[in-house]
Amino acid sequence: MVVKRSQRARTSWCLPPEPPGACPLCARPLVPGASVDEHHLVPRSQGGVAKEKVHRICHRKIHATFNEKELARNFHSWESLRAHPAIADFIRWVANKPPEFYRRNAASSERR
């Protein structure tokens, strides 16, 4: 059977999106929507291209704690991020929150 090009294109956008899985930082499930961001382990400004889905609150905490050079040099893996004391404290705090939880004022006072 020959499938026309227009039929192939039509079926690709009809497929349901794959579930996002778990956040690589806090391991809580990701729920599609506004609570999910994409994070470059090596910032784009430092030459990074790979990105992964994370909770928005986890993403904000990472960038509130580290500048881009620190991320590129020392914290370009999930293991190194989780090992940092400020991030480890954050992970313990956020562990009991629902997956969609987000707080706008989750800035760190340590960085500045």
Coordinates of N, CA, C and O in Angstrom, one line a residue:
M1 N 0.8 -1.2 0.0 CA 0.0 0.0 0.0 C 0.9 1.3 0.0 O 1.8 1.4 0.8
V2 N 0.6 2.2 -0.8 CA 1.3 3.4 -0.9 C 0.6 4.5 -0.1 O -0.6 4.7 -0.3
V3 N 1.3 5.1 0.8 CA 0.8 6.2 1.6 C 1.2 7.5 1.0 O 2.3 7.8 0.7
K4 N 0.2 8.4 0.7 CA 0.5 9.7 0.1 C 1.2 10.5 1.1 O 1.0 10.4 2.3
R5 N 2.0 11.5 0.6 CA 2.7 12.4 1.5 C 1.8 13.1 2.5 O 2.1 13.3 3.6
S6 N 0.7 13.6 2.0 CA -0.3 14.4 2.8 C -0.9 13.5 3.9 O -1.1 14.0 5.0
Q7 N -1.0 12.2 3.7 CA -1.6 11.4 4.7 C -0.5 11.1 5.8 O -0.8 11.1 7.0
R8 N 0.8 11.0 5.4 CA 1.8 10.8 6.4 C 2.0 12.0 7.3 O 2.1 11.9 8.5
A9 N 1.9 13.2 6.7 CA 2.1 14.4 7.5 C 0.9 14.6 8.4 O 1.1 15.0 9.6
R10 N -0.3 14.2 8.0 CA -1.5 14.4 8.8 C -1.4 13.5 10.0 O -1.8 13.8 11.1
T11 N -0.9 12.2 9.9 CA -0.9 11.3 11.0 C 0.1 11.7 12.0 O 0.0 11.4 13.2
S12 N 1.2 12.3 11.6 CA 2.3 12.7 12.6 C 1.8 13.6 13.6 O 2.2 13.6 14.8
W13 N 1.0 14.6 13.3 CA 0.5 15.6 14.3 C -0.6 15.1 15.1 O -1.0 15.6 16.1
C14 N -1.2 13.9 14.7 CA -2.4 13.4 15.4 C -1.9 12.5 16.5 O -2.7 12.1 17.3
L15 N -0.6 12.1 16.6 CA -0.2 11.2 17.6 C -0.1 12.0 18.9 O 0.3 13.1 19.0
P16 N -0.5 11.3 20.0 CA -0.5 12.0 21.3 C 1.0 12.1 21.8 O 1.8 11.3 21.5
P17 N 1.3 13.2 22.5 CA 2.7 13.4 22.9 C 3.1 12.4 24.0 O 2.2 11.9 24.7
E18 N 4.3 12.1 24.0 CA 4.8 11.1 25.0 C 4.8 11.7 26.3 O 5.1 12.9 26.5
P19 N 4.4 11.0 27.4 CA 4.5 11.5 28.7 C 5.9 12.0 29.1 O 6.8 11.3 28.7
P20 N 6.0 13.1 29.7 CA 7.4 13.6 30.0 C 8.2 12.8 31.0 O 9.4 13.0 31.0
G21 N 7.6 11.9 31.8 CA 8.4 11.1 32.7 C 8.7 11.8 34.0 O 7.8 12.5 34.6
A22 N 9.9 11.7 34.6 CA 10.2 12.3 35.9 C 11.3 13.4 35.7 O 12.1 13.3 34.8
C23 N 11.3 14.3 36.6 CA 12.2 15.4 36.6 C 13.6 14.8 36.9 O 13.7 14.1 37.9
P24 N 14.6 15.1 36.1 CA 15.9 14.6 36.4 C 16.6 15.2 37.7 O 17.6 14.6 38.2
L25 N 16.1 16.3 38.2 CA 16.7 16.9 39.4 C 16.0 16.3 40.6 O 16.7 15.8 41.5
C26 N 14.7 16.4 40.7 CA 14.0 16.1 42.0 C 13.3 14.7 41.9 O 12.9 14.2 42.9
A27 N 13.2 14.1 40.7 CA 12.6 12.8 40.5 C 11.1 12.7 40.7 O 10.5 11.6 40.7
R28 N 10.5 13.9 40.9 CA 9.0 13.9 40.9 C 8.5 13.8 39.5 O 9.1 14.2 38.6
P29 N 7.3 13.2 39.3 CA 6.7 13.1 38.0 C 6.5 14.5 37.3 O 6.1 15.5 38.0
L30 N 6.7 14.6 36.0 CA 6.4 15.8 35.3 C 5.0 15.7 34.7 O 4.6 14.7 34.2
V31 N 4.3 16.8 34.9 CA 2.9 16.9 34.3 C 2.9 17.9 33.2 O 3.3 19.1 33.4
P32 N 2.6 17.5 32.0 CA 2.6 18.5 30.9 C 1.9 19.7 31.2 O 0.8 19.7 31.8
G33 N 2.4 20.9 30.8 CA 1.8 22.1 31.0 C 2.8 23.2 31.5 O 4.0 23.1 31.3
A34 N 2.2 24.2 32.1 CA 3.0 25.3 32.6 C 4.0 25.0 33.6 O 4.9 25.8 33.9
S35 N 3.9 23.8 34.3 CA 4.9 23.5 35.4 C 6.2 22.9 34.8 O 7.0 22.5 35.6
V36 N 6.3 22.8 33.5 CA 7.5 22.1 32.9 C 8.3 23.1 32.1 O 7.7 23.8 31.3
D37 N 9.6 23.1 32.2 CA 10.5 23.9 31.5 C 11.5 23.0 30.8 O 11.6 21.8 31.2
E38 N 12.3 23.5 29.9 CA 13.5 22.8 29.4 C 14.7 23.5 29.9 O 14.9 24.7 29.9
H39 N 15.7 22.6 30.3 CA 17.0 23.1 30.9 C 18.1 22.6 30.1 O 18.2 21.4 29.7
H40 N 19.0 23.5 29.7 CA 20.3 23.1 29.1 C 21.3 22.9 30.2 O 21.6 23.8 31.0
L41 N 21.8 21.6 30.3 CA 22.8 21.4 31.3 C 24.0 22.2 31.2 O 24.6 22.8 32.1
V42 N 24.5 22.4 29.9 CA 25.5 23.4 29.6 C 24.7 24.5 29.0 O 24.1 24.4 27.9
P43 N 24.7 25.7 29.5 CA 24.0 26.8 29.0 C 24.3 27.1 27.5 O 25.5 26.9 27.1
R44 N 23.3 27.6 26.8 CA 23.5 27.9 25.3 C 24.6 28.9 25.2 O 25.4 28.8 24.2
S45 N 24.7 29.9 26.1 CA 25.7 30.9 26.0 C 27.2 30.3 26.1 O 28.1 31.0 25.8
Q46 N 27.2 29.1 26.7 CA 28.5 28.5 26.9 C 28.7 27.3 25.9 O 29.6 26.5 26.1
G47 N 27.9 27.3 24.9 CA 28.1 26.2 23.8 C 27.2 25.0 24.0 O 27.3 24.1 23.2
G48 N 26.3 25.0 24.9 CA 25.4 23.8 25.1 C 24.3 23.7 24.1 O 23.8 24.8 23.7
V49 N 23.9 22.5 23.8 CA 22.8 22.3 22.9 C 21.7 21.4 23.4 O 20.6 21.5 23.2
A50 N 22.2 20.4 24.2 CA 21.3 19.4 24.7 C 20.4 20.0 25.8 O 20.9 20.8 26.6
K51 N 19.1 19.6 25.8 CA 18.2 20.1 26.9 C 17.3 19.0 27.3 O 17.1 18.0 26.6
E52 N 16.8 19.1 28.6 CA 15.9 18.1 29.1 C 14.8 18.8 29.8 O 14.9 20.0 30.3
K53 N 13.6 18.2 29.9 CA 12.5 18.7 30.6 C 12.7 18.6 32.1 O 13.1 17.5 32.6
V54 N 12.4 19.7 32.9 CA 12.4 19.7 34.3 C 11.2 20.5 34.8 O 10.6 21.2 34.1
H55 N 10.9 20.4 36.1 CA 9.9 21.3 36.7 C 10.4 22.7 36.6 O 11.6 23.0 36.7
R56 N 9.4 23.6 36.4 CA 9.8 25.0 36.3 C 10.4 25.5 37.6 O 11.4 26.2 37.6
I57 N 9.9 25.0 38.8 CA 10.5 25.5 40.0 C 11.9 25.0 40.2 O 12.8 25.6 40.7
C58 N 12.2 23.7 39.7 CA 13.6 23.2 39.8 C 14.5 24.0 38.9 O 15.6 24.3 39.2
H59 N 14.0 24.3 37.7 CA 14.8 25.1 36.7 C 15.1 26.5 37.3 O 16.3 27.0 37.2
R60 N 14.1 27.1 37.9 CA 14.4 28.5 38.5 C 15.4 28.4 39.7 O 16.2 29.3 39.8
K61 N 15.3 27.3 40.4 CA 16.2 27.1 41.6 C 17.7 27.0 41.0 O 18.6 27.6 41.6
I62 N 17.8 26.2 40.0 CA 19.2 26.0 39.4 C 19.8 27.4 39.0 O 20.9 27.7 39.4
H63 N 19.0 28.2 38.3 CA 19.5 29.4 37.8 C 19.5 30.5 38.8 O 20.3 31.5 38.7
A64 N 18.8 30.4 39.9 CA 18.9 31.3 41.0 C 20.1 31.0 41.9 O 20.7 31.9 42.6
T65 N 20.6 29.8 41.8 CA 21.8 29.4 42.6 C 23.1 29.6 41.9 O 24.1 29.9 42.5
F66 N 23.1 29.3 40.6 CA 24.4 29.3 39.8 C 24.3 30.3 38.6 O 23.3 30.4 38.0
N67 N 25.5 30.9 38.3 CA 25.5 31.6 37.1 C 25.9 30.7 35.9 O 26.2 29.5 36.2
E68 N 25.8 31.2 34.7 CA 26.0 30.3 33.5 C 27.4 29.7 33.5 O 27.6 28.5 33.1
K69 N 28.4 30.4 33.9 CA 29.8 29.9 33.9 C 30.0 28.8 34.9 O 30.6 27.8 34.6
E70 N 29.4 29.0 36.1 CA 29.4 27.9 37.1 C 28.7 26.6 36.6 O 29.2 25.5 36.8
L71 N 27.6 26.8 35.9 CA 26.9 25.6 35.4 C 27.7 24.9 34.4 O 27.8 23.7 34.4
A72 N 28.4 25.7 33.5 CA 29.2 25.1 32.4 C 30.4 24.4 33.0 O 30.8 23.3 32.5
R73 N 31.0 25.0 33.9 CA 32.3 24.5 34.5 C 32.2 23.3 35.5 O 32.9 22.3 35.4
N74 N 31.2 23.5 36.4 CA 31.2 22.6 37.6 C 29.9 21.8 37.7 O 29.9 20.8 38.4
F75 N 28.8 22.3 37.2 CA 27.5 21.7 37.4 C 26.8 21.3 36.1 O 25.6 21.6 35.9
H76 N 27.5 20.6 35.2 CA 26.9 20.3 33.9 C 26.4 18.8 33.9 O 26.2 18.2 32.9
S77 N 26.1 18.2 35.1 CA 25.5 16.9 35.2 C 24.5 17.0 36.3 O 24.6 17.8 37.2
W78 N 23.5 16.1 36.2 CA 22.4 16.1 37.2 C 23.0 15.6 38.6 O 22.6 16.1 39.6
E79 N 24.0 14.7 38.6 CA 24.6 14.3 39.8 C 25.4 15.4 40.5 O 25.2 15.6 41.7
S80 N 26.1 16.2 39.8 CA 26.8 17.3 40.4 C 25.8 18.4 40.9 O 26.1 19.0 42.0
L81 N 24.7 18.6 40.2 CA 23.7 19.6 40.7 C 23.1 19.1 42.0 O 23.0 19.8 43.0
R82 N 22.7 17.8 42.0 CA 22.1 17.2 43.2 C 23.0 17.2 44.4 O 22.6 17.2 45.6
A83 N 24.3 17.1 44.2 CA 25.3 17.0 45.3 C 25.6 18.3 45.9 O 26.1 18.4 47.1
H84 N 25.2 19.5 45.3 CA 25.4 20.8 45.9 C 24.5 20.9 47.1 O 23.3 20.6 47.0
P85 N 25.0 21.4 48.2 CA 24.2 21.5 49.5 C 22.9 22.4 49.3 O 21.8 22.0 49.8
A86 N 22.9 23.5 48.6 CA 21.7 24.3 48.4 C 20.7 23.6 47.5 O 19.5 23.6 47.8
I87 N 21.1 22.8 46.5 CA 20.2 22.1 45.7 C 19.7 20.9 46.4 O 18.5 20.5 46.4
A88 N 20.5 20.2 47.2 CA 20.1 19.1 48.0 C 19.0 19.5 49.0 O 18.0 18.8 49.2
D89 N 19.2 20.7 49.7 CA 18.2 21.2 50.6 C 16.9 21.5 49.9 O 15.8 21.2 50.3
F90 N 17.0 22.1 48.7 CA 15.8 22.4 47.9 C 15.1 21.1 47.5 O 13.8 21.0 47.6
I91 N 15.8 20.0 47.1 CA 15.2 18.8 46.7 C 14.4 18.2 47.9 O 13.3 17.7 47.7
R92 N 15.0 18.2 49.1 CA 14.3 17.7 50.2 C 13.0 18.5 50.5 O 12.0 18.0 50.9
W93 N 13.1 19.8 50.3 CA 11.9 20.7 50.6 C 10.8 20.4 49.5 O 9.7 20.4 49.9
V94 N 11.2 20.3 48.3 CA 10.2 20.2 47.2 C 9.6 18.8 47.1 O 8.6 18.6 46.4
A95 N 10.2 17.8 47.7 CA 9.8 16.4 47.6 C 8.4 16.1 47.9 O 7.7 15.3 47.3
N96 N 7.8 16.9 48.9 CA 6.4 16.6 49.3 C 5.4 17.5 48.6 O 4.3 17.5 48.9
K97 N 5.9 18.3 47.7 CA 5.0 19.2 46.9 C 4.4 18.5 45.7 O 5.0 17.6 45.2
P98 N 3.2 18.8 45.3 CA 2.6 18.2 44.1 C 3.4 18.5 42.9 O 4.1 19.6 42.8
P99 N 3.4 17.7 41.8 CA 4.2 17.9 40.6 C 4.0 19.3 39.9 O 4.9 19.8 39.3
E100 N 2.8 19.8 40.1 CA 2.4 21.1 39.4 C 2.8 22.3 40.2 O 2.6 23.4 39.8
F101 N 3.3 22.1 41.4 CA 3.7 23.2 42.4 C 4.7 24.1 41.7 O 5.7 23.7 41.2
Y102 N 4.4 25.4 41.9 CA 5.3 26.4 41.4 C 5.1 27.7 42.3 O 4.0 28.1 42.6
R103 N 6.3 28.3 42.7 CA 6.2 29.5 43.5 C 7.2 30.5 42.8 O 8.3 30.2 42.6
R104 N 6.6 31.6 42.5 CA 7.4 32.6 41.7 C 8.6 33.2 42.4 O 9.6 33.5 41.8
N105 N 8.5 33.3 43.7 CA 9.6 33.9 44.5 C 10.6 32.9 45.0 O 11.1 33.1 46.1
A106 N 11.0 31.9 44.3 CA 11.9 30.9 44.7 C 13.3 31.2 44.4 O 14.1 30.5 44.0
A107 N 13.7 32.5 44.7 CA 15.1 32.9 44.4 C 16.0 32.6 45.6 O 15.5 32.4 46.7
S108 N 17.2 32.5 45.3 CA 18.2 32.2 46.4 C 18.9 33.4 46.8 O 19.2 34.3 46.0
S109 N 19.1 33.5 48.1 CA 19.8 34.7 48.6 C 21.3 34.5 48.6 O 22.1 35.4 48.9
E110 N 21.8 33.3 48.4 CA 23.2 32.9 48.4 C 24.0 33.5 47.2 O 25.2 33.8 47.4
R111 N 23.4 33.6 46.1 CA 24.1 33.9 44.9 C 24.6 35.4 44.8 O 25.7 35.6 44.3
R112 N 23.8 36.3 45.2 CA 24.1 37.7 44.9 C 24.8 38.4 46.1 O 25.0 38.5 47.0

